[in-house]
Protein backbone atom coordinates (compact mmCIF):
# COMPACT_ATOMS: atom_id res chain seq x y z
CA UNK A 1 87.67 104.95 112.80
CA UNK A 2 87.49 103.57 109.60
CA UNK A 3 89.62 104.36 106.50
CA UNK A 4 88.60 103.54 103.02
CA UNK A 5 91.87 103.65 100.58
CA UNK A 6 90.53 102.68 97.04
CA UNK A 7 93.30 102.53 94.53
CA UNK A 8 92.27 102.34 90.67
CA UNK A 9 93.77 99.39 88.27
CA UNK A 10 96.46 100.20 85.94
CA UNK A 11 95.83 100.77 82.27
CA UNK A 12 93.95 97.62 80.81
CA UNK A 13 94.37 96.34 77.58
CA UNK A 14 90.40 96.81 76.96
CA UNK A 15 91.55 100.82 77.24
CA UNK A 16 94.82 100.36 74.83
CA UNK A 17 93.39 98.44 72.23
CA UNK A 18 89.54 99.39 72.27
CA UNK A 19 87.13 96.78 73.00
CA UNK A 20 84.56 96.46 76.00
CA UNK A 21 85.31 94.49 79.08
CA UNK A 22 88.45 93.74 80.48
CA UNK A 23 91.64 91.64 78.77
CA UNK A 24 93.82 92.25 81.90
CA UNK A 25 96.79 94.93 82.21
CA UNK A 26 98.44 96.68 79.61
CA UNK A 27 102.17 96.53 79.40
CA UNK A 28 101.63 99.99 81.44
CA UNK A 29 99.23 99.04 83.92
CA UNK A 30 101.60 96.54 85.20
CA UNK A 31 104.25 99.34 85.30
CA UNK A 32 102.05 101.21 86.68
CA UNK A 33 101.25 99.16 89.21
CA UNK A 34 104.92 98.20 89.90
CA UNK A 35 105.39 102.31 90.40
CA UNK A 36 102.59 101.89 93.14
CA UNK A 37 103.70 98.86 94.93
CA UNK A 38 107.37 100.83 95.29
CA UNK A 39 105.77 103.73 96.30
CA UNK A 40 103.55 101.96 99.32
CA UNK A 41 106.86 99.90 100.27
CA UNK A 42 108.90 102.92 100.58
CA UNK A 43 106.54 105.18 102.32
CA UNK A 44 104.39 102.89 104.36
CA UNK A 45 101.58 105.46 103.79
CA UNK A 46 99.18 103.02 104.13
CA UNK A 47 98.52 100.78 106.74
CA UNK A 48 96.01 98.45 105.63
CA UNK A 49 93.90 95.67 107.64
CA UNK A 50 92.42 94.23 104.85
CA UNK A 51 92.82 94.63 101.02
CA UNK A 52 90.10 93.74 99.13
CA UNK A 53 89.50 93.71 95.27
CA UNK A 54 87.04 93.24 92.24
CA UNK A 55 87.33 89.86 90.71
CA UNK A 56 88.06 92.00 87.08
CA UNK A 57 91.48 90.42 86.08
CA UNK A 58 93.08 94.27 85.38
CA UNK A 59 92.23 94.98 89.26
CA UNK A 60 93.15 90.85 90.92
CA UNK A 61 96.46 92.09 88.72
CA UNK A 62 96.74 95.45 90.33
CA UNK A 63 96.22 93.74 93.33
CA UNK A 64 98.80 91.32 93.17
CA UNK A 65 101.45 93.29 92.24
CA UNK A 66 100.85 95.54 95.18
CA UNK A 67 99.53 93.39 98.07
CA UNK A 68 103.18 92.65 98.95
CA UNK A 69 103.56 96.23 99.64
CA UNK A 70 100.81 96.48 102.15
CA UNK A 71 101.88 92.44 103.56
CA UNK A 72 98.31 91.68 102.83
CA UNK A 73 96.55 88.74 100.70
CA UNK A 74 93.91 90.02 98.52
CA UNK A 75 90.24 89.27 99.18
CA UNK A 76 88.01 88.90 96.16
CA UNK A 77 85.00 90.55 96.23
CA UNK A 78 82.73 89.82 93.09
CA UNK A 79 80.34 92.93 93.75
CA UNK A 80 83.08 95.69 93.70
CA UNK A 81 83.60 94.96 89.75
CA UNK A 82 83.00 97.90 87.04
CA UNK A 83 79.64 97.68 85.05
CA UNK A 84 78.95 94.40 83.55
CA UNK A 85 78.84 94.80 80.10
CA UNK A 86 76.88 91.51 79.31
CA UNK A 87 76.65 90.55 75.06
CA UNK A 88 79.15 93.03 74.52
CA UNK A 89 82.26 91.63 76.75
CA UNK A 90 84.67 91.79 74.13
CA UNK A 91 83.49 93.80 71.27
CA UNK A 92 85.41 96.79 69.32
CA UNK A 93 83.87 99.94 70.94
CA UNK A 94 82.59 100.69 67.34
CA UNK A 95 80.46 97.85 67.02
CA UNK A 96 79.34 97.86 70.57
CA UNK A 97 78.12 101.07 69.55
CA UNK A 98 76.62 100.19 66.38
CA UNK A 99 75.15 97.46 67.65
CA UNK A 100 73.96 98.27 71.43
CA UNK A 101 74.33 102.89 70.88
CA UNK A 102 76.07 105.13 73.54
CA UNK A 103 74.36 104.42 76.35
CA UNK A 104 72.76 107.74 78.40
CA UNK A 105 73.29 107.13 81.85
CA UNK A 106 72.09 110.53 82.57
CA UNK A 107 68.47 110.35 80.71
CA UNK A 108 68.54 106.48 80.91
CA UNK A 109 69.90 104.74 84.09
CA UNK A 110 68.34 101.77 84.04
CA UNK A 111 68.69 100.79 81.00
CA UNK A 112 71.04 97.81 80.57
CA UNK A 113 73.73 98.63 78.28
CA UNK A 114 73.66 95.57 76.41
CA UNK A 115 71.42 92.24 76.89
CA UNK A 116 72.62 90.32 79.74
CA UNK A 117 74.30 93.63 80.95
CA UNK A 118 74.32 96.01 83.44
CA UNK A 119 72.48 99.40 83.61
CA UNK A 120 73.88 102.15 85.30
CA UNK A 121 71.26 102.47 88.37
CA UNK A 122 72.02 98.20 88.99
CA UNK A 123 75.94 99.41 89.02
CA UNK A 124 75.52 102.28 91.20
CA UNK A 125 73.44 100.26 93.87
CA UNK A 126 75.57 97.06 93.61
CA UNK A 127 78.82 98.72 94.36
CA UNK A 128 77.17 101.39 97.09
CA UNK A 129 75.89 98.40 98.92
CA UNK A 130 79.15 96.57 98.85
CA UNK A 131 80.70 99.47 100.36
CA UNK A 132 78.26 100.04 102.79
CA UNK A 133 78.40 96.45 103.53
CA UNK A 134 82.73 96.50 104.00
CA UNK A 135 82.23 100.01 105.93
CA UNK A 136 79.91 98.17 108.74
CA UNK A 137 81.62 95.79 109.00
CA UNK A 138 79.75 92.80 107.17
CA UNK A 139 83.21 91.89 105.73
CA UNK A 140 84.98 88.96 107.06
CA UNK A 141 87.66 90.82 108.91
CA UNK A 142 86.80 94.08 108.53
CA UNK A 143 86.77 96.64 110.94
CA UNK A 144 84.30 99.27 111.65
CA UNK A 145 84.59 101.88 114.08
């Protein structure tokens, strides 16, 4: 059988100081993820065959810091990343919203969310298929049951 573990990055600096995209880990996140990697040393709750990670520099730092833990190497994988936020990488939330609005995933889901961005329905299906593609076992060295 097959176990999926999938473990959240640690607060970004995108999230502290308000902008779109990702600048990394916060002070925090790497605490954060420093908290983890202790806890998954001293418990051995997970037993891992593969660890595998977005290419998002908040989650290859998550990753990192924790791999130890599980005695793993992390494997990038480019379609596990958050939405793509295209033109507005980088912006103050307020003028991503000025410029781009608050995008509606729930009355429009395929509408990018900036140019050269992704739209919720692309993010959705790009992510689902990488799972499904790590959970049959399409992944060099995964396992599926």
């Amino acid at each position: 059988m097959t176990q999926l573990y999938l473990i959240r990055h640690g607060e970004s600096m995108s999230a502290l100081q308000g902008f779109v995209g990702d600048g990394g880990l916060s002070p925090l996140g790497i605490v954060q993820a420093q908290r983890l990697h202790d806890r998954l040393a001293a418990t051995k709750e997970i037993a891992a065959d593969v660890l595998i990670t977005s290419t998002f520099p908040r989650a290859v730092q998550t990753t990192e810091i924790i791999a130890p833990a599980l005695g793993l190497t992390p494997l990038l994988d480019d379609e596990l990343q958050e939405l793509r936020p295209g033109r507005a990488e980088g912006l103050p939330i307020q003028t991503f919203r000025d410029r781009y609005g608050v995008p509606n995933y729930d009355k429009r889901p395929f509408l990018p969310i900036a140019p050269e961005g992704e739209s919720w329905g692309q993010f959705m299906l790009q992510v689902a298929t990488a799972l499904e593609r790590i959970l049959c076992g399409y992944y060099p060295f995964s396992k599926a049951s």
